[in-house]
Short mmCIF file of C-alpha atoms in Angstrom, two decimals:
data_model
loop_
_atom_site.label_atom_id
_atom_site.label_comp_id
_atom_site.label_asym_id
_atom_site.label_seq_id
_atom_site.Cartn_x
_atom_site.Cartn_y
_atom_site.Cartn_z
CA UNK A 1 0.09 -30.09 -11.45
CA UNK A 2 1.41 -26.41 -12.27
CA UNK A 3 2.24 -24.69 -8.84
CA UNK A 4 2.69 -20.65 -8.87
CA UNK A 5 4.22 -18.55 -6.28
CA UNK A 6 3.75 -15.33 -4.85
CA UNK A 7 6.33 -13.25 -3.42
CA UNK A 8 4.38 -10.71 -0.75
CA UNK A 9 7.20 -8.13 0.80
CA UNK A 10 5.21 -5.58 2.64
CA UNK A 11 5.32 -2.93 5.25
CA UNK A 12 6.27 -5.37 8.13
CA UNK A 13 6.76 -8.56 7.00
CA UNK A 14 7.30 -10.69 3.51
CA UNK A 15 4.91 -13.90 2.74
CA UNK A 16 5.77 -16.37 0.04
CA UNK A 17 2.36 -18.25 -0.88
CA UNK A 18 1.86 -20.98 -3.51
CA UNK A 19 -1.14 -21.55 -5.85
CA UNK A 20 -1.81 -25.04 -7.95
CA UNK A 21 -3.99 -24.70 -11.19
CA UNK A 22 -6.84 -25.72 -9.23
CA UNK A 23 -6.76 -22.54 -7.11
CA UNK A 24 -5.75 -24.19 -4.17
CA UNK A 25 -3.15 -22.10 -2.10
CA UNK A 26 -1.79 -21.68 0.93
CA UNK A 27 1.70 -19.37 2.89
CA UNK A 28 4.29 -21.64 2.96
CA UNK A 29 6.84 -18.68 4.62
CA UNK A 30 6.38 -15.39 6.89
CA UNK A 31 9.06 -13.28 8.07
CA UNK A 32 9.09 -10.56 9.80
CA UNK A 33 11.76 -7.78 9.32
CA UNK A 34 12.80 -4.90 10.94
CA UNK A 35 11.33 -1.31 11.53
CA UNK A 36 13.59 1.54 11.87
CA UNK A 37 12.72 5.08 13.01
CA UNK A 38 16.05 7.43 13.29
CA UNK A 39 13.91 10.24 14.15
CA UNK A 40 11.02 12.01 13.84
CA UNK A 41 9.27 10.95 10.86
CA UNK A 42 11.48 8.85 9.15
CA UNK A 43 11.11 5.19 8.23
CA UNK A 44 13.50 3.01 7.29
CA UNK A 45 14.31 -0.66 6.29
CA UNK A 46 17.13 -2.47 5.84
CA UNK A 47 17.19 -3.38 1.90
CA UNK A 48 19.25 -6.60 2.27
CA UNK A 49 16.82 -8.11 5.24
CA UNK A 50 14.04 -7.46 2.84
CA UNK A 51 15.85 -9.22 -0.20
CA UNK A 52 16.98 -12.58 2.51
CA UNK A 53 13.05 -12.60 3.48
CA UNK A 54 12.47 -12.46 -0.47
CA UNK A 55 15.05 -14.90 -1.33
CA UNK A 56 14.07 -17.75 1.87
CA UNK A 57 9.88 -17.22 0.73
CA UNK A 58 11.21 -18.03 -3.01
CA UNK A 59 12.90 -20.97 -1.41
CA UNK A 60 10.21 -22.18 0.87
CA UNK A 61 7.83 -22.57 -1.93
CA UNK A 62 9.46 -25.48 -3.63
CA UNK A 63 9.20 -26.36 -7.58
CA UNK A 64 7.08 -23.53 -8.79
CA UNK A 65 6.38 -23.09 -12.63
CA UNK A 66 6.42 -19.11 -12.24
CA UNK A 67 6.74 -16.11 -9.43
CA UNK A 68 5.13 -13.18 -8.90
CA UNK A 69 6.65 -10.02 -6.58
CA UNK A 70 4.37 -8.11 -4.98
CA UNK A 71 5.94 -4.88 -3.92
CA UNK A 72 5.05 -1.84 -1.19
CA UNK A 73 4.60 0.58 -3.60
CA UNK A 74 6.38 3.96 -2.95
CA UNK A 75 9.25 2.54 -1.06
CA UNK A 76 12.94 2.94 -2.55
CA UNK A 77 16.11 3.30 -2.51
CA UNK A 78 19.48 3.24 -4.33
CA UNK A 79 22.08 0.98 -5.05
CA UNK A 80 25.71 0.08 -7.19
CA UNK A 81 24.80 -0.70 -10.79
CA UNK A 82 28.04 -3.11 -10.77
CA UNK A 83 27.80 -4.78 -7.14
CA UNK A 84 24.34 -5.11 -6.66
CA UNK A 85 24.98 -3.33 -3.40
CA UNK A 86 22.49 -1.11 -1.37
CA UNK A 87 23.91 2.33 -0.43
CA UNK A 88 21.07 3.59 1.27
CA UNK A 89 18.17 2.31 3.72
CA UNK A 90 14.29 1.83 1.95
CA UNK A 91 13.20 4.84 2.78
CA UNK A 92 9.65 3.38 3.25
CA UNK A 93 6.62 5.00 1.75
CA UNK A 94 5.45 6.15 5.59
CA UNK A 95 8.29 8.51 5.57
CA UNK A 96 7.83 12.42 6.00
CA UNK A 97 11.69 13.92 5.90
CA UNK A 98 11.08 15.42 2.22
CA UNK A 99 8.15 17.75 3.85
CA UNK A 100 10.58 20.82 3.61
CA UNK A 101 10.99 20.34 0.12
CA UNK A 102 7.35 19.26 -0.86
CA UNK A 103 6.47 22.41 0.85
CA UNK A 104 8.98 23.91 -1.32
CA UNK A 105 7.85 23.14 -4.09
CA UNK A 106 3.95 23.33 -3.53
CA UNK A 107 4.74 27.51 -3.24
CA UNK A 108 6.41 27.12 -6.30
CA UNK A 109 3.55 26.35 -7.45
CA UNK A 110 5.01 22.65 -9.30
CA UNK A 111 1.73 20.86 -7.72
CA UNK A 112 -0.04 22.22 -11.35
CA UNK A 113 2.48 20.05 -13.27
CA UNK A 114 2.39 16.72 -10.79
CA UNK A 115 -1.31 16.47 -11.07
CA UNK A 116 -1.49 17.40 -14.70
CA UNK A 117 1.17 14.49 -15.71
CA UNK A 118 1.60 11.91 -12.84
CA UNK A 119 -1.86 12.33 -11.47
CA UNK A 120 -0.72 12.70 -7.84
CA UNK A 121 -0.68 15.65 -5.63
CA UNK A 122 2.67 17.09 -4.12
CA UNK A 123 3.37 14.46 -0.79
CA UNK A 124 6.21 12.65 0.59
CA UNK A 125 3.90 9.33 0.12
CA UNK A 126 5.17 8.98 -2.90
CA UNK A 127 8.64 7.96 -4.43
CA UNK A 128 10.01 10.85 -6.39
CA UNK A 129 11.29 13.23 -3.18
CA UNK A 130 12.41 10.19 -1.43
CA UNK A 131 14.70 9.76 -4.45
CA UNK A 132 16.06 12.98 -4.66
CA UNK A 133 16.73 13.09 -1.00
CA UNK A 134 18.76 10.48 -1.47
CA UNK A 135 20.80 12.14 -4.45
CA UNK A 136 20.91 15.26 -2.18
CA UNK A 137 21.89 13.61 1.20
CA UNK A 138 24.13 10.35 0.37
CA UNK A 139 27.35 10.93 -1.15
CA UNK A 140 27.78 8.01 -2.46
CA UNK A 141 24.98 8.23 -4.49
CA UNK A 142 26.51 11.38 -6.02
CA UNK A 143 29.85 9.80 -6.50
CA UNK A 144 27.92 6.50 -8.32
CA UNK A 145 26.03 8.96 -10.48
CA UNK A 146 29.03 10.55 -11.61
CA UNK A 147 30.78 7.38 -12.63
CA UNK A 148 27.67 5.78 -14.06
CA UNK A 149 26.85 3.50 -11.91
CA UNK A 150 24.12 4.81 -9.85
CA UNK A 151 20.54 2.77 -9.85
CA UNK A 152 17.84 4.63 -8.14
CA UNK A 153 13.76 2.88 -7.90
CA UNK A 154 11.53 1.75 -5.63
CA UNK A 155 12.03 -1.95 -3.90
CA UNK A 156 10.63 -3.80 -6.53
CA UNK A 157 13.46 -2.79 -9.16
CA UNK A 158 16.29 -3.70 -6.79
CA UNK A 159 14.81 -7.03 -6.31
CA UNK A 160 14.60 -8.08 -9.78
CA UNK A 161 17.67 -6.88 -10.64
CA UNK A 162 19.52 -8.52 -7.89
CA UNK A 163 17.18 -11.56 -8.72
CA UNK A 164 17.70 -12.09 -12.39
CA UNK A 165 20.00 -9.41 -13.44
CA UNK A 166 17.30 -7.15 -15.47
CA UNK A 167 17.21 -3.53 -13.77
CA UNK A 168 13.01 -3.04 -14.49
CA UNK A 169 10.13 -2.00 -12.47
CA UNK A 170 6.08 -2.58 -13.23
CA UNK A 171 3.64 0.45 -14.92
CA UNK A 172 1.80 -0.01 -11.35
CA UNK A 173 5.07 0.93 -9.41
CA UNK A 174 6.28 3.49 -11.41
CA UNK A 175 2.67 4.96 -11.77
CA UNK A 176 3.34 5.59 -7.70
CA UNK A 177 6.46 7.22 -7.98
CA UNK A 178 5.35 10.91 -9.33
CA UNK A 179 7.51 10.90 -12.56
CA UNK A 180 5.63 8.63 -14.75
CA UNK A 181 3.13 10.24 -17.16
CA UNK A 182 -0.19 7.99 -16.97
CA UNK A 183 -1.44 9.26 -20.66
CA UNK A 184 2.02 7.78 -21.90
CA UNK A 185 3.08 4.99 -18.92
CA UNK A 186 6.46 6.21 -19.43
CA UNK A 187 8.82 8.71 -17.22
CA UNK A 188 8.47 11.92 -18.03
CA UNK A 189 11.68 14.45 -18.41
CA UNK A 190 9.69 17.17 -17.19
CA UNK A 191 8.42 15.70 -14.36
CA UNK A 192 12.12 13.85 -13.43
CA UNK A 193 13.64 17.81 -13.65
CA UNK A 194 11.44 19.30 -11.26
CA UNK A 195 12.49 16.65 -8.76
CA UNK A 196 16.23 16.62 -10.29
CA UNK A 197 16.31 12.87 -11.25
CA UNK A 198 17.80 12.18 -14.33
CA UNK A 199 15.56 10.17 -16.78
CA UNK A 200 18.60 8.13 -17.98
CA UNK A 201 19.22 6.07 -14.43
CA UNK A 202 15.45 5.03 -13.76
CA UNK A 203 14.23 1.09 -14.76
CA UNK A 204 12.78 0.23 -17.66
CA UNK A 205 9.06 0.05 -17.09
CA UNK A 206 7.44 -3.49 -18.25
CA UNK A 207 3.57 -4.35 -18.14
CA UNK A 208 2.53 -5.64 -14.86
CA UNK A 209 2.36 -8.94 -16.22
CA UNK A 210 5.27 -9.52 -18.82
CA UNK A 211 8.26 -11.46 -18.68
CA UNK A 212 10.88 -9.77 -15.83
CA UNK A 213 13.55 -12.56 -16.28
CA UNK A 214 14.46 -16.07 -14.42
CA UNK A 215 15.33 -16.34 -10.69
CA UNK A 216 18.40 -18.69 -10.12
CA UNK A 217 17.49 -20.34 -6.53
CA UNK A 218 19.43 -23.38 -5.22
CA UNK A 219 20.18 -24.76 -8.57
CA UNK A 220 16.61 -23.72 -9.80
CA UNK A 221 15.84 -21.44 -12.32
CA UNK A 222 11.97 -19.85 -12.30
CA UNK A 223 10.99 -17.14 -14.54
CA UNK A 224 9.47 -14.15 -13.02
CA UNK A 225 6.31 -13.32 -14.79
CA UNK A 226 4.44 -10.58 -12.62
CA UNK A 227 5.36 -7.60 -10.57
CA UNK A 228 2.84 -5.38 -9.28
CA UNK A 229 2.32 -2.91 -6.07
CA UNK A 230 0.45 -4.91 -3.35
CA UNK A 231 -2.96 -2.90 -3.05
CA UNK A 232 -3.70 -3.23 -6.91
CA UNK A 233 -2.48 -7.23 -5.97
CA UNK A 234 -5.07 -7.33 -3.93
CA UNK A 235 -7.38 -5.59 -5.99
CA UNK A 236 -6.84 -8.38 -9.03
CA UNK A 237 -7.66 -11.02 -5.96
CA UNK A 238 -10.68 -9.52 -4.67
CA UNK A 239 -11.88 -10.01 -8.38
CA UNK A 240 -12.68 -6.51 -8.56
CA UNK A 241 -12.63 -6.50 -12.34
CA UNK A 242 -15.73 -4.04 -13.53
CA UNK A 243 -16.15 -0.62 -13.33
CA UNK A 244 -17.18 0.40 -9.53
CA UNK A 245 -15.66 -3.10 -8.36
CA UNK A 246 -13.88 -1.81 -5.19
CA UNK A 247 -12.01 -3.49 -2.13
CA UNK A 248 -10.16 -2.35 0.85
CA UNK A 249 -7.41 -3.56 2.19
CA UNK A 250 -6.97 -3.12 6.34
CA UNK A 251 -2.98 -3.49 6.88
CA UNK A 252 -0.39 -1.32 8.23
CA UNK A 253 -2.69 1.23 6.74
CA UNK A 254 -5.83 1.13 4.55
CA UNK A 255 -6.59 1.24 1.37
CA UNK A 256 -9.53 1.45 -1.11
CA UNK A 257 -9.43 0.69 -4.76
CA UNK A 258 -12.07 1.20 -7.55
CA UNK A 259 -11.47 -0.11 -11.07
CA UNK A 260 -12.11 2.71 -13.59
CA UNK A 261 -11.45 0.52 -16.88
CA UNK A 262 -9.42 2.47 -19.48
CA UNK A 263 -10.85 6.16 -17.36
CA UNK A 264 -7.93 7.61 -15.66
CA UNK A 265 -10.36 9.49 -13.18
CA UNK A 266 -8.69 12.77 -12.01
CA UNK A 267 -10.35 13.87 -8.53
CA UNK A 268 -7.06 15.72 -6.82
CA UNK A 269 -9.99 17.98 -5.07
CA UNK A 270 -11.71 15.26 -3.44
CA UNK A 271 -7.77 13.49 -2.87
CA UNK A 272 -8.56 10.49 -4.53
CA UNK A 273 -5.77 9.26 -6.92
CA UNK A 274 -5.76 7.56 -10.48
CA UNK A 275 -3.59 4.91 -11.05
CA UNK A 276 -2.33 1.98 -13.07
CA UNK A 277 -4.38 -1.28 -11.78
CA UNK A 278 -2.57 -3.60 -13.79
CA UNK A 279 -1.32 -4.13 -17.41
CA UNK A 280 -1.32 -7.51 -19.05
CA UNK A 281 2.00 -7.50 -22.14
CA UNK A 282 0.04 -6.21 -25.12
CA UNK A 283 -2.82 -4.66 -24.30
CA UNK A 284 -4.17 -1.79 -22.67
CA UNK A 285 -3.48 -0.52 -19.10
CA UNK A 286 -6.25 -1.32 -16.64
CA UNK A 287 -6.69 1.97 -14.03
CA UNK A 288 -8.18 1.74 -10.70
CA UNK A 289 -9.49 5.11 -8.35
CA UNK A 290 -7.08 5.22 -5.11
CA UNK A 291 -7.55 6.32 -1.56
CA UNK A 292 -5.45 5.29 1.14
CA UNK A 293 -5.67 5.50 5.00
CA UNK A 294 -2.03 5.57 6.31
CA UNK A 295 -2.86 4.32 9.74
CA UNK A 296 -5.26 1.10 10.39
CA UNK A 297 -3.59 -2.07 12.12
CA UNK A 298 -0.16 0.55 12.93
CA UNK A 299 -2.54 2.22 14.84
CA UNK A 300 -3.67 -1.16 17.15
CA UNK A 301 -0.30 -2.30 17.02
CA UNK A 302 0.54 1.11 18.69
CA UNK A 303 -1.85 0.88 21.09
CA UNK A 304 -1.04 -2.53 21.93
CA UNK A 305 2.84 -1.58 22.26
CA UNK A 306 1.57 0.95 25.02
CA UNK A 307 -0.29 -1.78 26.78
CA UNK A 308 -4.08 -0.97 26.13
CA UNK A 309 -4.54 -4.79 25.52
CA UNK A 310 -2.76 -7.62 25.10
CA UNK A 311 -4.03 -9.72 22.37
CA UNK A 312 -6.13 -9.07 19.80
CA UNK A 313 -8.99 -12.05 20.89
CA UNK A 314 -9.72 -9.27 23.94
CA UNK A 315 -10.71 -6.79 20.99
CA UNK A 316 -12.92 -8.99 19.01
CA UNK A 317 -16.34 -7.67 20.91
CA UNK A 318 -17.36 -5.17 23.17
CA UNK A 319 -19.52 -4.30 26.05
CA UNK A 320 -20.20 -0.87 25.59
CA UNK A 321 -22.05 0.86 23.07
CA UNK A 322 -19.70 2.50 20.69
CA UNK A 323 -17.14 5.56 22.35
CA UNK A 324 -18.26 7.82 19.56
CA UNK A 325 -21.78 7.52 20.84
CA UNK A 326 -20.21 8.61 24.35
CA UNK A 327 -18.28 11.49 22.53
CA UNK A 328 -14.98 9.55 22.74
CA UNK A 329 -13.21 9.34 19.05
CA UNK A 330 -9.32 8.70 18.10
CA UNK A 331 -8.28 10.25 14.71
CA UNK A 332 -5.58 7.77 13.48
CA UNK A 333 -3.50 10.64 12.00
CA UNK A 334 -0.73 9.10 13.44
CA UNK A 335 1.48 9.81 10.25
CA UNK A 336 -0.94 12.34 8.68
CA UNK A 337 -4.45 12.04 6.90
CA UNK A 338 -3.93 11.18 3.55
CA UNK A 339 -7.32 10.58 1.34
CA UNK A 340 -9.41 12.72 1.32
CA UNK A 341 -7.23 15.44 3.28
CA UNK A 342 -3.99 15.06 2.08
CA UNK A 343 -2.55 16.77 5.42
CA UNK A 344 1.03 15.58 6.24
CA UNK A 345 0.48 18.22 9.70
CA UNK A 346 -2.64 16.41 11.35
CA UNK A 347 -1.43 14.22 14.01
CA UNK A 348 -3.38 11.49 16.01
CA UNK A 349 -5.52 12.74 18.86
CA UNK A 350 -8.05 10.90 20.86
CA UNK A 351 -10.41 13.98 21.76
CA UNK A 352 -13.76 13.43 24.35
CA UNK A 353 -11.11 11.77 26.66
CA UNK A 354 -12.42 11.77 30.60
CA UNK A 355 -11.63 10.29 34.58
CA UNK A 356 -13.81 7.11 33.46
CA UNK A 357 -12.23 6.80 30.40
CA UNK A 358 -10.56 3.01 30.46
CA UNK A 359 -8.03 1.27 28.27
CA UNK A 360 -10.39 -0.69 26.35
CA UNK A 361 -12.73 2.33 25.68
CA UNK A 362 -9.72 4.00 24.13
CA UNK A 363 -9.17 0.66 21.70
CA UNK A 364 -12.76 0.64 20.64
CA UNK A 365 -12.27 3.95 19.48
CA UNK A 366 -9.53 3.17 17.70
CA UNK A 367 -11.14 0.96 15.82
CA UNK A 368 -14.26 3.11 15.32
CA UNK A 369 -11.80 6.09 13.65
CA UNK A 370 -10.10 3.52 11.49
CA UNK A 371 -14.09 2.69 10.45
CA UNK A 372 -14.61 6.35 9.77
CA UNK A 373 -11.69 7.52 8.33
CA UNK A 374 -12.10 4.34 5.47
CA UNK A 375 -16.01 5.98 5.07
CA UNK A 376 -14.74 9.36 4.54
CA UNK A 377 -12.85 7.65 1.29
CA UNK A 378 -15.59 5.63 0.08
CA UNK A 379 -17.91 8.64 0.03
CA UNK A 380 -15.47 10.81 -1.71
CA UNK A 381 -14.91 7.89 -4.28
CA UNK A 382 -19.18 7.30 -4.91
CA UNK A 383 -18.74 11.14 -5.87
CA UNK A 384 -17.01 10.22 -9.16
CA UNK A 385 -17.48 6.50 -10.11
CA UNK A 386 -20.65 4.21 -9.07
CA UNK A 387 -19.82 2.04 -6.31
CA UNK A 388 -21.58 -1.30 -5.31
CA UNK A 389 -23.56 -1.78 -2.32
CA UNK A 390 -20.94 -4.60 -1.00
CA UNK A 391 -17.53 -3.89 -0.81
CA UNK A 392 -14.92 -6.30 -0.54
CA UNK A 393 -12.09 -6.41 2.54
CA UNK A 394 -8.95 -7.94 3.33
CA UNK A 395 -5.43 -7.45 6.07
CA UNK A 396 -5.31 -8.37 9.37
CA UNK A 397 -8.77 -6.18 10.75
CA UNK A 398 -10.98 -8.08 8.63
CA UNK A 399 -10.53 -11.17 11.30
CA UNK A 400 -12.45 -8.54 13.57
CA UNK A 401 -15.88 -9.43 13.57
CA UNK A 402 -16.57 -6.04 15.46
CA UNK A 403 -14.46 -3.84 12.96
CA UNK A 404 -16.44 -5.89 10.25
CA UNK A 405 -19.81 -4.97 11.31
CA UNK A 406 -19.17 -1.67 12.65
CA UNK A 407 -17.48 -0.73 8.81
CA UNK A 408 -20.85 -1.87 7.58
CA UNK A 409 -22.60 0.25 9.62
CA UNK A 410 -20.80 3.32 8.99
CA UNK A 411 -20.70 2.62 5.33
CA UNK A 412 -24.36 0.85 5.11
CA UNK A 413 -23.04 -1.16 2.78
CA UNK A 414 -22.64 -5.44 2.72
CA UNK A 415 -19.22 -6.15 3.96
CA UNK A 416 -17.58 -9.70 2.62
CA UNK A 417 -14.54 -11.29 3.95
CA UNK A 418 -13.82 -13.66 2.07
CA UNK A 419 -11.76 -16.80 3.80
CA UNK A 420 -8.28 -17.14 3.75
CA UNK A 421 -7.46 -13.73 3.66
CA UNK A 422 -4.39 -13.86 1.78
CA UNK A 423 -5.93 -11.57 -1.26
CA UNK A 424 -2.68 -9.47 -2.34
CA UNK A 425 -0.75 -12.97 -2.60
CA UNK A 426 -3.55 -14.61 -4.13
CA UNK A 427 -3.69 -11.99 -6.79
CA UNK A 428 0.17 -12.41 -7.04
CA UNK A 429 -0.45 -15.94 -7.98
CA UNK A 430 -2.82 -15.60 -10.50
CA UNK A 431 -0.78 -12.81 -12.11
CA UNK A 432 2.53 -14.86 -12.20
CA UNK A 433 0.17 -17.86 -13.44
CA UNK A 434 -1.76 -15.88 -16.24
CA UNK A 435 -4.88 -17.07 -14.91
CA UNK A 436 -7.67 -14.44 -15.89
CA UNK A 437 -10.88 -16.41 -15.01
CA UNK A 438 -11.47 -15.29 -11.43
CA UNK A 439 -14.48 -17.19 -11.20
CA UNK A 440 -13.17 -20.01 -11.72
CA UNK A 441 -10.03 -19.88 -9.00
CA UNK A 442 -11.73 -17.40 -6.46
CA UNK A 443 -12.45 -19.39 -2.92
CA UNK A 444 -16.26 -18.60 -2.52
CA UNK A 445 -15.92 -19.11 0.97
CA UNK A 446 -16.74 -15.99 2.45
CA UNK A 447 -18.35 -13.95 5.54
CA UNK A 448 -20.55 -11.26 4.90
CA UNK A 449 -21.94 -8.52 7.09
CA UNK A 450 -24.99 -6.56 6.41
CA UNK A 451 -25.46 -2.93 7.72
CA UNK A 452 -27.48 -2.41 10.95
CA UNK A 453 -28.83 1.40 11.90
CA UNK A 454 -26.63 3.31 13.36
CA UNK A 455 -28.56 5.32 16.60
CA UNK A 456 -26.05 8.46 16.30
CA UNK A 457 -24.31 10.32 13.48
CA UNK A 458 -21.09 9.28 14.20
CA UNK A 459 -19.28 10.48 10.81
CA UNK A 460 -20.32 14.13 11.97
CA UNK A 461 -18.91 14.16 14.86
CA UNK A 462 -15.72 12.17 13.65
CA UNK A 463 -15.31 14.79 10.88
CA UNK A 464 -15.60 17.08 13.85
CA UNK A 465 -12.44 15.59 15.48
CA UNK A 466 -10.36 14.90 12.17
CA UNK A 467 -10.58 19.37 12.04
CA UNK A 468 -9.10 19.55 15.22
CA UNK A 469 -6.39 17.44 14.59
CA UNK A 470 -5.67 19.38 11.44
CA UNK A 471 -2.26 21.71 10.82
CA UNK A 472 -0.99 20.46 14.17
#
């Protein structure tokens, strides 16, 4: 029987994940790597942790016909063309040090040209000032560059170069990094010159699922057919495949994803984001509507790091109504608000706080503003494309029965989980495997959860709190 992995290196850990031709599939390998902060507002990870985590999850799966990499999207870094060797940390897409020059550049007025080309707004999110930064800052970088041997891309490209040898990215990736032009799928010289990248040391860009080369693993030798950013991963899993299909995916952050078919849908006013869903070698691109939410389980994983609770079985129900309806909300800005604000200034801010205020009341609402700020996209998204009265979720909230039926609530829309969870690997899978009848391989085991009233209008009064938290 034909056995495909999936390679899963996200924000705080990488998964490996195997799935037979019979879509049976399981993680065969977690690990957990590092988080580094230096200061304020910068994120880091340590490039060669990431690639052992990547190399023992290839290993753990065993004989495998074909991998797939799924990547974090707007992380990067650089490294020696020759060696292999990293010269810099990921700088990982939560990081804000290029704000200075973003700001920069907005008064410049350069915004005009990102949206026009890339489809993105001017934000540190995304790859393109993280690489420059690391021209401008590392000199070794500069000294590489001069001599030619100077590689410079997001995570995914140093893997599969160290990996098999071919310096390449995916269209989804490089869709994310601000210097690809969607209408073309290919960088774009005037986009790489208002950043100051030059055009000649970027990957070659392949279709999402293409042929990326052969891993060489303990005297095994795999070829690596897929590479893709995790949330449109998890998108293909969900088996969001028609127009209006949409998931969201609760992990470090949260994000929503619409397919738009062969539309690139340009909303920069409502800060939702077109990009590449996936491209299959030889035919068209497949887009997808994006809105992301850059604080969701960081934000309980916070709170539990300050001791509001302890585990997460404490946090599955509560006794109180919800703290919105008692004027208590949190605004999980804790890295800025990104759809459909885009403010890099709003910080997180519980607001409504009083003496009888308790731990667990300050959890709940946690939860609640994770609930809210995820509505806030999906309205600005059934704006511009039609969007089905169940939406599918994934990441590590959806095993909150309480988040799960408060999100229906606010949204008054059927919520499905469907079981397993493992949705971004999943779609890995079936991407490396060239599988492209869902129906067939999707687990139909799933938990649904339909919307009850709601006795207070609690997205007022959260919009209310996501002002004040605004230009702090």
């Amino acid at each position: 029987m034909k056995r495909f992995a999936a390679i899963d290196q996200g924000t705080t850990s990488t998964r490996g994940y195997v799935l037979d031709e019979s879509g049976t599939g399981g993680i065969v390998c977690s690990r957990k790597h590092r988080q580094i902060y230096p200061q304020t507002g910068w994120v880091e990870h340590d490039p060669e942790e990431l690639l052992g985590n990547v190399l023992k999850c290839i290993e753990a799966a065993g004989v495998v016909d074909a991998i797939g990499i799924a990547n974090q999207g707007e992380s990067c870094l650089a490294w020696h063309a020759e060696t292999g060797e990293a010269i810099s940390p990921v700088l990982v897409w939560q990081d804000r040090r290029t704000e200075s020059t973003i700001a920069r550049l907005k008064s410049d007025g350069a915004e005009e040209l990102t949206l026009a080309k890339a489809g993105l707004p001017l934000d540190p999110y995304f790859s393109a000032s993280k690489l420059a930064w690391i021209l401008q800052n590392i000199p070794e970088a500069r000294i590489l560059l001069a001599q030619g041997k100077l590689r410079l891309g997001t995570t995914d490209a140093f893997f599969i170069d160290r990996l098999t040898g071919n310096y390449t990215t995916d269209i989804t990736t490089a869709s994310r990094t601000s210097l690809v032009n969607l209408e073309t799928g290919q960088w774009d010289s005037e986009l790489c010159d208002l950043f100051g990248i030059p055009l000649e040391i970027l990957p070659e860009i392949k279709p999402t699922m293409s042929d990326f080369g052969t891993v060489h693993v303990r005297e095994r030798h795999i070829r690596l057919t897929a590479c893709v950013v995790d949330q449109q991963a998890s998108l293909f899993g969900h088996g969001c495949r028609n127009t209006g299909d949409e998931k969201i995916t609760f992990g470090t952050g949260a994000f929503a994803l619409a397919t738009t078919g062969s539309a690139i849908v340009r909303a920069p006013e409502k800060g939702l984001l077109p990009t590449v869903a996936w491209q299959q070698s030889g035919k068209p691109a497949v887009f997808a509507l994006d809105g992301g939410v850059y604080s969701a389980a960081s934000a309980l994983n916070w709170a539990r790091s300050l001791g509001l609770f302890n585990n997460f079985a404490e946090i599955n129900a509560f006794d109180a109504p919800p703290a919105i309806s008692r004027n208590l909300a949190f605004v999980p800005a804790l890295t800025g608000l990104g759809c459909p604000h885009w403010d890099g200034s709003a910080a997180g801010m519980w607001i409504g706080l009083s003496l009888d205020t308790t731990a667990i009341n300050m959890v709940q609402s946690i939860l609640e503003g994770v609930a809210f700020r995820a509505a806030e996209v999906i309205d600005a998204m059934q704006q511009l494309t039609p969007v089905g009265q169940t939406i599918s979720i994934d990441g590590g909230l959806s095993n909150n029965p309480w988040f799960c039926q408060f999100l229906a609530d606010v949204l008054q829309k059927t919520i499905t989980v469907q079981s397993g969870g493992e949705l971004t690997a999943f779609g890995t899978a079936m991407m490396a495997a060239g599988h492209f009848n869902f129906n067939q391989m999707q687990n139909t085991q799933r938990i649904s959860y339909d919307p009850q009233a709601i006795h207070i209008d609690g997205k007022a009064l959260f919009s209310k709190a996501v002002s004040r938290c605004r230009n702090w």
